[in-house]
GROMACS .gro file of C-alpha atoms in nm:
model
  357
    1MET     CA    1   5.091   5.051 -12.444
    2ARG     CA    2   5.311   4.742 -12.638
    3VAL     CA    3   5.231   4.425 -12.710
    4VAL     CA    4   5.604   4.299 -12.791
    5VAL     CA    5   5.510   3.874 -12.946
    6THR     CA    6   5.718   3.620 -12.958
    7ALA     CA    7   5.774   3.328 -13.011
    8THR     CA    8   5.965   3.000 -13.011
    9ILE     CA    9   6.079   2.819 -13.283
   10THR     CA   10   6.026   2.457 -13.320
   11GLY     CA   11   6.051   2.381 -13.675
   12THR     CA   12   6.069   2.531 -14.005
   13ASN     CA   13   5.716   2.637 -14.034
   14LEU     CA   14   5.771   2.839 -13.748
   15ILE     CA   15   6.027   3.005 -13.880
   16GLU     CA   16   5.877   3.152 -14.130
   17ALA     CA   17   5.572   3.255 -13.944
   18TRP     CA   18   5.790   3.396 -13.672
   19ALA     CA   19   5.955   3.608 -13.985
   20ILE     CA   20   5.591   3.722 -14.094
   21ALA     CA   21   5.532   3.842 -13.732
   22ALA     CA   22   5.890   4.052 -13.728
   23ARG     CA   23   5.783   4.233 -14.053
   24THR     CA   24   5.472   4.378 -13.882
   25THR     CA   25   5.438   4.644 -13.588
   26ALA     CA   26   5.354   4.473 -13.248
   27ALA     CA   27   5.175   4.807 -13.145
   28THR     CA   28   4.980   4.786 -13.433
   29LEU     CA   29   4.929   4.393 -13.384
   30ALA     CA   30   4.829   4.433 -13.004
   31ALA     CA   31   4.607   4.753 -13.166
   32ARG     CA   32   4.362   4.569 -13.301
   33GLY     CA   33   4.477   4.222 -13.084
   34ALA     CA   34   4.566   4.039 -13.419
   35GLY     CA   35   4.973   4.022 -13.330
   36LEU     CA   36   4.803   3.768 -13.038
   37PHE     CA   37   4.605   3.594 -13.292
   38LEU     CA   38   4.860   3.426 -13.510
   39LEU     CA   39   5.062   3.336 -13.204
   40LEU     CA   40   4.792   3.175 -13.115
   41LEU     CA   41   4.800   3.017 -13.516
   42ILE     CA   42   5.198   2.970 -13.432
   43LEU     CA   43   5.148   2.831 -13.054
   44PHE     CA   44   4.880   2.546 -13.288
   45PRO     CA   45   4.934   2.480 -13.651
   46SER     CA   46   4.767   2.117 -13.551
   47ALA     CA   47   4.452   2.311 -13.369
   48PRO     CA   48   4.095   2.334 -13.683
   49LEU     CA   49   4.120   2.748 -13.698
   50ARG     CA   50   3.825   2.737 -13.604
   51ALA     CA   51   3.914   2.655 -13.291
   52ALA     CA   52   4.150   2.912 -13.216
   53GLU     CA   53   3.985   3.174 -13.384
   54GLY     CA   54   3.756   3.056 -13.064
   55LEU     CA   55   3.996   3.206 -12.887
   56ASN     CA   56   3.977   3.568 -12.790
   57ALA     CA   57   4.329   3.735 -12.789
   58ASP     CA   58   4.148   4.078 -12.693
   59ARG     CA   59   4.009   3.890 -12.422
   60LEU     CA   60   4.328   3.662 -12.327
   61MET     CA   61   4.572   4.012 -12.357
   62ARG     CA   62   4.308   4.235 -12.111
   63ALA     CA   63   4.290   3.972 -11.823
   64VAL     CA   64   4.619   4.023 -11.792
   65VAL     CA   65   4.694   4.325 -11.577
   66GLY     CA   66   5.055   4.491 -11.408
   67VAL     CA   67   5.050   4.511 -11.089
   68SER     CA   68   5.354   4.705 -10.844
   69ALA     CA   69   5.326   4.714 -10.463
   70VAL     CA   70   5.516   4.986 -10.236
   71VAL     CA   71   5.635   4.781  -9.930
   72PRO     CA   72   5.760   4.920  -9.613
   73PRO     CA   73   6.143   4.876  -9.558
   74ASP     CA   74   6.141   4.833  -9.231
   75SER     CA   75   5.959   4.509  -9.292
   76GLN     CA   76   6.065   4.195  -9.337
   77SER     CA   77   6.029   4.042  -9.654
   78SER     CA   78   6.133   4.427  -9.811
   79GLN     CA   79   6.548   4.332  -9.739
   80THR     CA   80   6.557   4.024  -9.989
   81LEU     CA   81   6.305   4.150 -10.198
   82GLY     CA   82   6.274   4.570 -10.192
   83SER     CA   83   6.057   4.782 -10.147
   84THR     CA   84   5.937   4.872 -10.449
   85ARG     CA   85   5.780   4.622 -10.688
   86GLU     CA   86   5.662   4.465 -11.029
   87GLY     CA   87   5.468   4.201 -11.187
   88SER     CA   88   5.139   4.064 -11.391
   89GLY     CA   89   4.851   3.970 -11.216
   90ILE     CA   90   4.576   3.765 -11.368
   91VAL     CA   91   4.201   3.825 -11.353
   92ILE     CA   92   3.983   3.535 -11.228
   93ASP     CA   93   3.641   3.624 -11.210
   94GLY     CA   94   3.423   3.939 -11.315
   95SER     CA   95   3.422   4.097 -10.928
   96GLY     CA   96   3.801   4.155 -10.970
   97LEU     CA   97   3.980   3.890 -10.800
   98ILE     CA   98   4.350   3.933 -10.952
   99LEU     CA   99   4.588   3.584 -10.870
  100THR     CA  100   4.895   3.656 -10.851
  101ILE     CA  101   5.211   3.530 -10.684
  102GLY     CA  102   5.274   3.665 -10.332
  103TYR     CA  103   5.596   3.828 -10.326
  104THR     CA  104   5.513   4.123 -10.480
  105VAL     CA  105   5.297   4.258 -10.332
  106MET     CA  106   5.318   4.033  -9.964
  107GLU     CA  107   5.382   4.337  -9.678
  108ALA     CA  108   5.294   4.598  -9.912
  109SER     CA  109   5.076   4.880  -9.750
  110GLU     CA  110   4.975   5.022 -10.138
  111ILE     CA  111   4.941   4.783 -10.407
  112GLN     CA  112   4.802   4.915 -10.724
  113VAL     CA  113   4.694   4.688 -11.072
  114THR     CA  114   4.646   4.864 -11.406
  115THR     CA  115   4.525   4.794 -11.786
  116LEU     CA  116   4.536   4.697 -12.086
  117GLU     CA  117   4.519   5.060 -12.173
  118GLY     CA  118   4.686   5.175 -11.933
  119LYS     CA  119   4.448   5.254 -11.667
  120GLY     CA  120   4.563   5.247 -11.309
  121TYR     CA  121   4.314   5.126 -10.957
  122PRO     CA  122   4.402   5.087 -10.606
  123ALA     CA  123   4.396   4.727 -10.477
  124THR     CA  124   4.370   4.544 -10.096
  125LEU     CA  125   4.559   4.199 -10.057
  126VAL     CA  126   4.294   3.939  -9.955
  127ALA     CA  127   4.505   3.621  -9.906
  128TYR     CA  128   4.802   3.510  -9.891
  129ASP     CA  129   4.964   3.200  -9.863
  130PRO     CA  130   5.255   3.050  -9.777
  131VAL     CA  131   5.210   2.722  -9.860
  132SER     CA  132   5.125   2.771 -10.249
  133GLY     CA  133   5.270   3.098 -10.314
  134PHE     CA  134   4.947   3.248 -10.392
  135GLY     CA  135   4.859   3.603 -10.346
  136LEU     CA  136   4.461   3.743 -10.464
  137LEU     CA  137   4.442   4.114 -10.491
  138ARG     CA  138   4.070   4.284 -10.528
  139ALA     CA  139   4.101   4.582 -10.690
  140GLY     CA  140   3.938   4.905 -10.665
  141MET     CA  141   3.636   5.065 -10.765
  142GLY     CA  142   3.498   5.134 -11.128
  143PHE     CA  143   3.787   4.793 -11.195
  144GLU     CA  144   3.622   4.611 -11.529
  145SER     CA  145   3.836   4.346 -11.656
  146PRO     CA  146   3.727   3.985 -11.867
  147TRP     CA  147   3.875   3.724 -11.691
  148LEU     CA  148   4.041   3.404 -11.736
  149ARG     CA  149   3.899   3.061 -11.682
  150LEU     CA  150   4.133   2.805 -11.472
  151GLY     CA  151   4.213   2.516 -11.686
  152SER     CA  152   4.320   2.160 -11.617
  153VAL     CA  153   4.654   2.117 -11.551
  154ALA     CA  154   4.638   1.727 -11.578
  155ALA     CA  155   4.603   1.806 -11.890
  156VAL     CA  156   4.830   1.936 -12.006
  157GLU     CA  157   5.148   1.719 -12.072
  158GLU     CA  158   5.552   1.726 -12.090
  159GLY     CA  159   5.606   1.845 -12.491
  160ASP     CA  160   5.279   2.199 -12.556
  161ALA     CA  161   5.316   2.420 -12.677
  162LEU     CA  162   5.117   2.708 -12.383
  163LEU     CA  163   5.117   3.133 -12.422
  164ALA     CA  164   5.315   3.307 -12.142
  165LEU     CA  165   5.153   3.654 -12.080
  166SER     CA  166   5.261   3.956 -11.845
  167GLY     CA  167   5.149   4.288 -11.790
  168GLY     CA  168   5.239   4.578 -11.630
  169ARG     CA  169   5.494   4.758 -11.872
  170ASN     CA  170   5.680   4.466 -11.938
  171ARG     CA  171   5.332   4.369 -12.116
  172SER     CA  172   5.401   4.037 -12.378
  173ALA     CA  173   5.238   3.790 -12.547
  174THR     CA  174   5.547   3.452 -12.584
  175ALA     CA  175   5.496   3.096 -12.688
  176VAL     CA  176   5.672   2.868 -12.426
  177LYS     CA  177   5.680   2.451 -12.495
  178LEU     CA  178   5.631   2.302 -12.119
  179VAL     CA  179   5.921   2.076 -12.051
  180GLY     CA  180   5.874   1.983 -11.755
  181LYS     CA  181   5.640   1.928 -11.426
  182ARG     CA  182   5.851   1.754 -11.119
  183GLU     CA  183   5.882   1.814 -10.807
  184PHE     CA  184   6.035   2.185 -10.659
  185ALA     CA  185   6.183   2.252 -10.365
  186GLY     CA  186   6.340   2.602 -10.291
  187TYR     CA  187   6.567   2.783 -10.086
  188TRP     CA  188   6.310   2.945  -9.801
  189GLU     CA  189   6.125   2.618  -9.671
  190TYR     CA  190   5.909   2.575  -9.977
  191LEU     CA  191   5.804   2.294 -10.178
  192LEU     CA  192   5.549   2.187 -10.500
  193ASP     CA  193   5.466   1.822 -10.530
  194GLU     CA  194   5.470   1.939 -10.863
  195ALA     CA  195   5.613   2.247 -11.040
  196LEU     CA  196   5.535   2.315 -11.396
  197PHE     CA  197   5.901   2.382 -11.607
  198THR     CA  198   5.848   2.607 -11.918
  199PHE     CA  199   6.110   2.721 -12.217
  200PRO     CA  200   6.178   2.972 -12.310
  201PRO     CA  201   6.216   3.197 -12.042
  202ILE     CA  202   6.007   3.503 -11.982
  203ARG     CA  203   6.153   3.813 -11.839
  204ALA     CA  204   5.842   3.892 -11.649
  205PHE     CA  205   5.808   3.666 -11.550
  206ASN     CA  206   5.629   3.703 -11.175
  207GLY     CA  207   5.283   3.672 -11.191
  208ALA     CA  208   5.260   3.584 -11.551
  209ALA     CA  209   4.992   3.390 -11.692
  210LEU     CA  210   5.021   2.998 -11.845
  211VAL     CA  211   4.783   2.938 -12.043
  212ASP     CA  212   4.685   2.637 -12.370
  213ARG     CA  213   4.603   2.636 -12.590
  214ASN     CA  214   4.224   2.618 -12.512
  215GLY     CA  215   4.239   2.973 -12.348
  216ALA     CA  216   4.231   2.836 -11.970
  217LEU     CA  217   4.514   2.950 -11.675
  218VAL     CA  218   4.686   2.668 -11.571
  219GLY     CA  219   5.017   2.837 -11.424
  220VAL     CA  220   5.115   3.113 -11.233
  221GLY     CA  221   5.427   3.258 -11.297
  222SER     CA  222   5.715   3.229 -11.003
  223LEU     CA  223   6.105   3.217 -11.092
  224LEU     CA  224   6.367   3.180 -11.346
  225VAL     CA  225   6.538   2.882 -11.351
  226ALA     CA  226   6.875   2.790 -11.431
  227GLN     CA  227   6.779   2.394 -11.521
  228ALA     CA  228   6.449   2.447 -11.670
  229MET     CA  229   6.445   2.033 -11.838
  230GLU     CA  230   6.526   1.788 -11.622
  231GLY     CA  231   6.991   1.772 -11.623
  232ARG     CA  232   6.987   1.958 -11.930
  233GLY     CA  233   7.069   2.283 -11.819
  234LEU     CA  234   6.856   2.507 -12.010
  235PRO     CA  235   6.768   2.827 -11.811
  236GLY     CA  236   6.358   2.855 -11.813
  237ASN     CA  237   6.087   2.988 -11.544
  238MET     CA  238   5.906   2.741 -11.334
  239PHE     CA  239   5.450   2.800 -11.283
  240VAL     CA  240   5.306   2.743 -11.010
  241PRO     CA  241   4.976   2.470 -11.153
  242ILE     CA  242   4.682   2.606 -11.029
  243SER     CA  243   4.622   2.311 -10.960
  244ALA     CA  244   4.729   2.432 -10.624
  245LEU     CA  245   4.468   2.697 -10.614
  246GLU     CA  246   4.127   2.537 -10.607
  247PRO     CA  247   4.090   2.314 -10.307
  248ILE     CA  248   4.182   2.607 -10.127
  249LEU     CA  249   3.989   2.931 -10.287
  250ALA     CA  250   3.660   2.910 -10.115
  251ASP     CA  251   3.967   2.921  -9.796
  252LEU     CA  252   4.075   3.243  -9.936
  253LEU     CA  253   3.795   3.428  -9.963
  254ALA     CA  254   3.626   3.387  -9.693
  255TYR     CA  255   3.960   3.373  -9.453
  256GLY     CA  256   4.230   3.498  -9.582
  257LYS     CA  257   4.424   3.205  -9.518
  258ARG     CA  258   4.402   2.817  -9.581
  259GLN     CA  259   4.218   2.712  -9.279
  260GLU     CA  260   4.494   2.351  -9.170
  261PRO     CA  261   4.709   2.375  -8.949
  262ALA     CA  262   5.024   2.619  -9.043
  263ARG     CA  263   5.323   2.420  -9.131
  264PRO     CA  264   5.596   2.447  -8.821
  265TRP     CA  265   5.857   2.792  -9.006
  266LEU     CA  266   6.186   2.752  -8.936
  267GLY     CA  267   6.325   3.088  -9.069
  268VAL     CA  268   6.592   2.891  -9.294
  269THR     CA  269   6.740   2.993  -9.634
  270LEU     CA  270   6.914   2.643  -9.708
  271ARG     CA  271   7.131   2.585  -9.981
  272GLU     CA  272   7.236   2.242 -10.100
  273GLU     CA  273   7.498   2.159 -10.206
  274GLN     CA  274   7.711   1.799 -10.326
  275GLY     CA  275   7.455   1.657 -10.096
  276ARG     CA  276   7.493   1.819  -9.803
  277LEU     CA  277   7.207   2.089  -9.649
  278LEU     CA  278   7.356   2.424  -9.574
  279VAL     CA  279   7.291   2.771  -9.348
  280GLU     CA  280   7.322   2.986  -9.619
  281LYS     CA  281   7.150   3.273  -9.334
  282VAL     CA  282   6.912   3.308  -9.048
  283SER     CA  283   6.569   3.515  -9.090
  284PRO     CA  284   6.620   3.800  -8.757
  285ARG     CA  285   6.426   3.703  -8.495
  286GLY     CA  286   6.294   3.464  -8.670
  287PRO     CA  287   6.331   3.111  -8.401
  288ALA     CA  288   6.610   2.915  -8.625
  289GLU     CA  289   6.868   3.270  -8.513
  290SER     CA  290   6.709   3.276  -8.172
  291ALA     CA  291   6.772   2.932  -8.075
  292GLY     CA  292   7.047   2.985  -8.185
  293VAL     CA  293   7.139   2.849  -8.594
  294ARG     CA  294   7.411   2.994  -8.775
  295PRO     CA  295   7.485   3.084  -9.185
  296GLY     CA  296   7.827   2.845  -9.228
  297ASP     CA  297   7.567   2.496  -9.073
  298GLN     CA  298   7.490   2.191  -9.180
  299ILE     CA  299   7.145   2.023  -9.122
  300VAL     CA  300   7.278   1.720  -9.145
  301GLY     CA  301   6.951   1.488  -8.892
  302VAL     CA  302   6.576   1.628  -8.812
  303GLY     CA  303   6.369   1.468  -8.598
  304GLY     CA  304   6.603   1.246  -8.484
  305GLN     CA  305   6.613   1.088  -8.871
  306ARG     CA  306   6.866   1.187  -9.147
  307PHE     CA  307   6.680   1.328  -9.457
  308SER     CA  308   6.810   1.224  -9.893
  309GLY     CA  309   6.792   1.590  -9.978
  310LEU     CA  310   6.612   1.988  -9.897
  311ALA     CA  311   6.252   1.833 -10.034
  312ASP     CA  312   6.273   1.517  -9.758
  313PHE     CA  313   6.387   1.761  -9.451
  314TYR     CA  314   6.082   1.949  -9.559
  315ARG     CA  315   5.892   1.699  -9.603
  316LYS     CA  316   6.027   1.536  -9.223
  317LEU     CA  317   6.010   1.855  -9.086
  318TRP     CA  318   5.666   1.904  -9.171
  319GLY     CA  319   5.523   1.587  -9.067
  320LEU     CA  320   5.660   1.660  -8.706
  321GLY     CA  321   5.387   1.873  -8.636
  322PRO     CA  322   5.198   2.196  -8.613
  323ALA     CA  323   5.354   2.547  -8.643
  324GLY     CA  324   5.480   2.559  -8.253
  325VAL     CA  325   5.558   2.213  -8.251
  326VAL     CA  326   5.972   2.204  -8.157
  327VAL     CA  327   6.180   2.094  -8.407
  328PRO     CA  328   6.502   1.858  -8.299
  329LEU     CA  329   6.828   1.930  -8.483
  330GLU     CA  330   7.166   1.809  -8.561
  331VAL     CA  331   7.336   2.053  -8.692
  332LEU     CA  332   7.798   2.037  -8.801
  333ARG     CA  333   7.935   2.277  -8.670
  334GLY     CA  334   8.346   2.227  -8.836
  335ALA     CA  335   8.390   1.850  -8.670
  336ARG     CA  336   8.156   1.919  -8.381
  337LEU     CA  337   7.799   1.754  -8.420
  338GLU     CA  338   7.537   1.965  -8.137
  339PRO     CA  339   7.162   1.914  -8.113
  340VAL     CA  340   6.987   2.277  -8.149
  341THR     CA  341   6.619   2.216  -8.070
  342VAL     CA  342   6.444   2.503  -8.280
  343PRO     CA  343   6.049   2.596  -8.154
  344SER     CA  344   5.909   2.640  -8.456
  345ALA     CA  345   5.649   2.911  -8.628
  346ASP     CA  346   5.355   2.987  -8.804
  347ARG     CA  347   5.576   3.190  -9.064
  348VAL     CA  348   5.275   3.458  -9.147
  349ARG     CA  349   5.260   3.577  -8.828
  350PHE     CA  350   5.628   3.697  -8.845
  351LEU     CA  351   5.515   3.899  -9.194
  352ARG     CA  352   5.328   4.262  -9.171
  353LEU     CA  353   5.039   4.132  -9.417
  354ASN     CA  354   4.853   4.452  -9.280
  355PRO     CA  355   5.077   4.715  -9.197
  356THR     CA  356   4.906   5.011  -9.228
  357LEU     CA  357   4.707   4.834  -8.977
   0.00000   0.00000   0.00000
């Protein structure tokens, strides 16, 4: 298994260290666990050597696995995400519990996790949480792996050097810098009060582990973004902070979902353009389509209120009540303002999370 080791160049000392690393065969380093250890030294040059030595490079690499999923082609998510998907997963306990980003395994009929050695194990979906975006898997019999402990998102700050680890066929270890901790609003009715943004971008981002200088997990890779640093056109990645998992983990393990009322879901894909909120598309057979919302509509009001942007729209929408609440929208079509009433729904009820049943 080849492991690619890369580093963010932030100064002359790192250029020299990177040059040394580049002259060494990545596969040989990976076999000895030395490649990642060198990268840890590059990441944290000011840390005492004994602290860096305390981070077990072999353990870090083995705790990140490849995840592959097969999704029935007639499922809702296969239309946008495809019917075969690959990503990474992070082992977070000794019983084979694996954390990933949920869209990789959502509606999957078959899931497999692959270790550093290339050995595959079947896995089952334990839980999918549309609010955080997390998915939890349980690896099948015979799976053994070290695991990563959960770290403190509050303890990492903008400018910190971190490590991004990907598994599977695109396994890599990349030095990145945290360039933002801020709100993130997604066009698919998704909002994080605080997300983690890193630079430079990594290609194998979905489900990748974001690890702090203590070897603890602080984020799970979700997206490639065009603007990682606010106000600057630098591409990078968005990671879902691990702090979003901790309050719901017990619920996910016990019930397969968080134990609080589901948010109202409309089934729209939105685009924010020059201060306007436009409907890009509607989910087939979803609440918005059934109510007559059409691509090209401009939403200007929700629940009798105006909003200041995508995030504010979501908060006002979700503030109307739980899933099932009737959502009054004001929609601009051409020069005509029209009321559209949408009976909302629970997003999860439209997904086939157990497609083999």
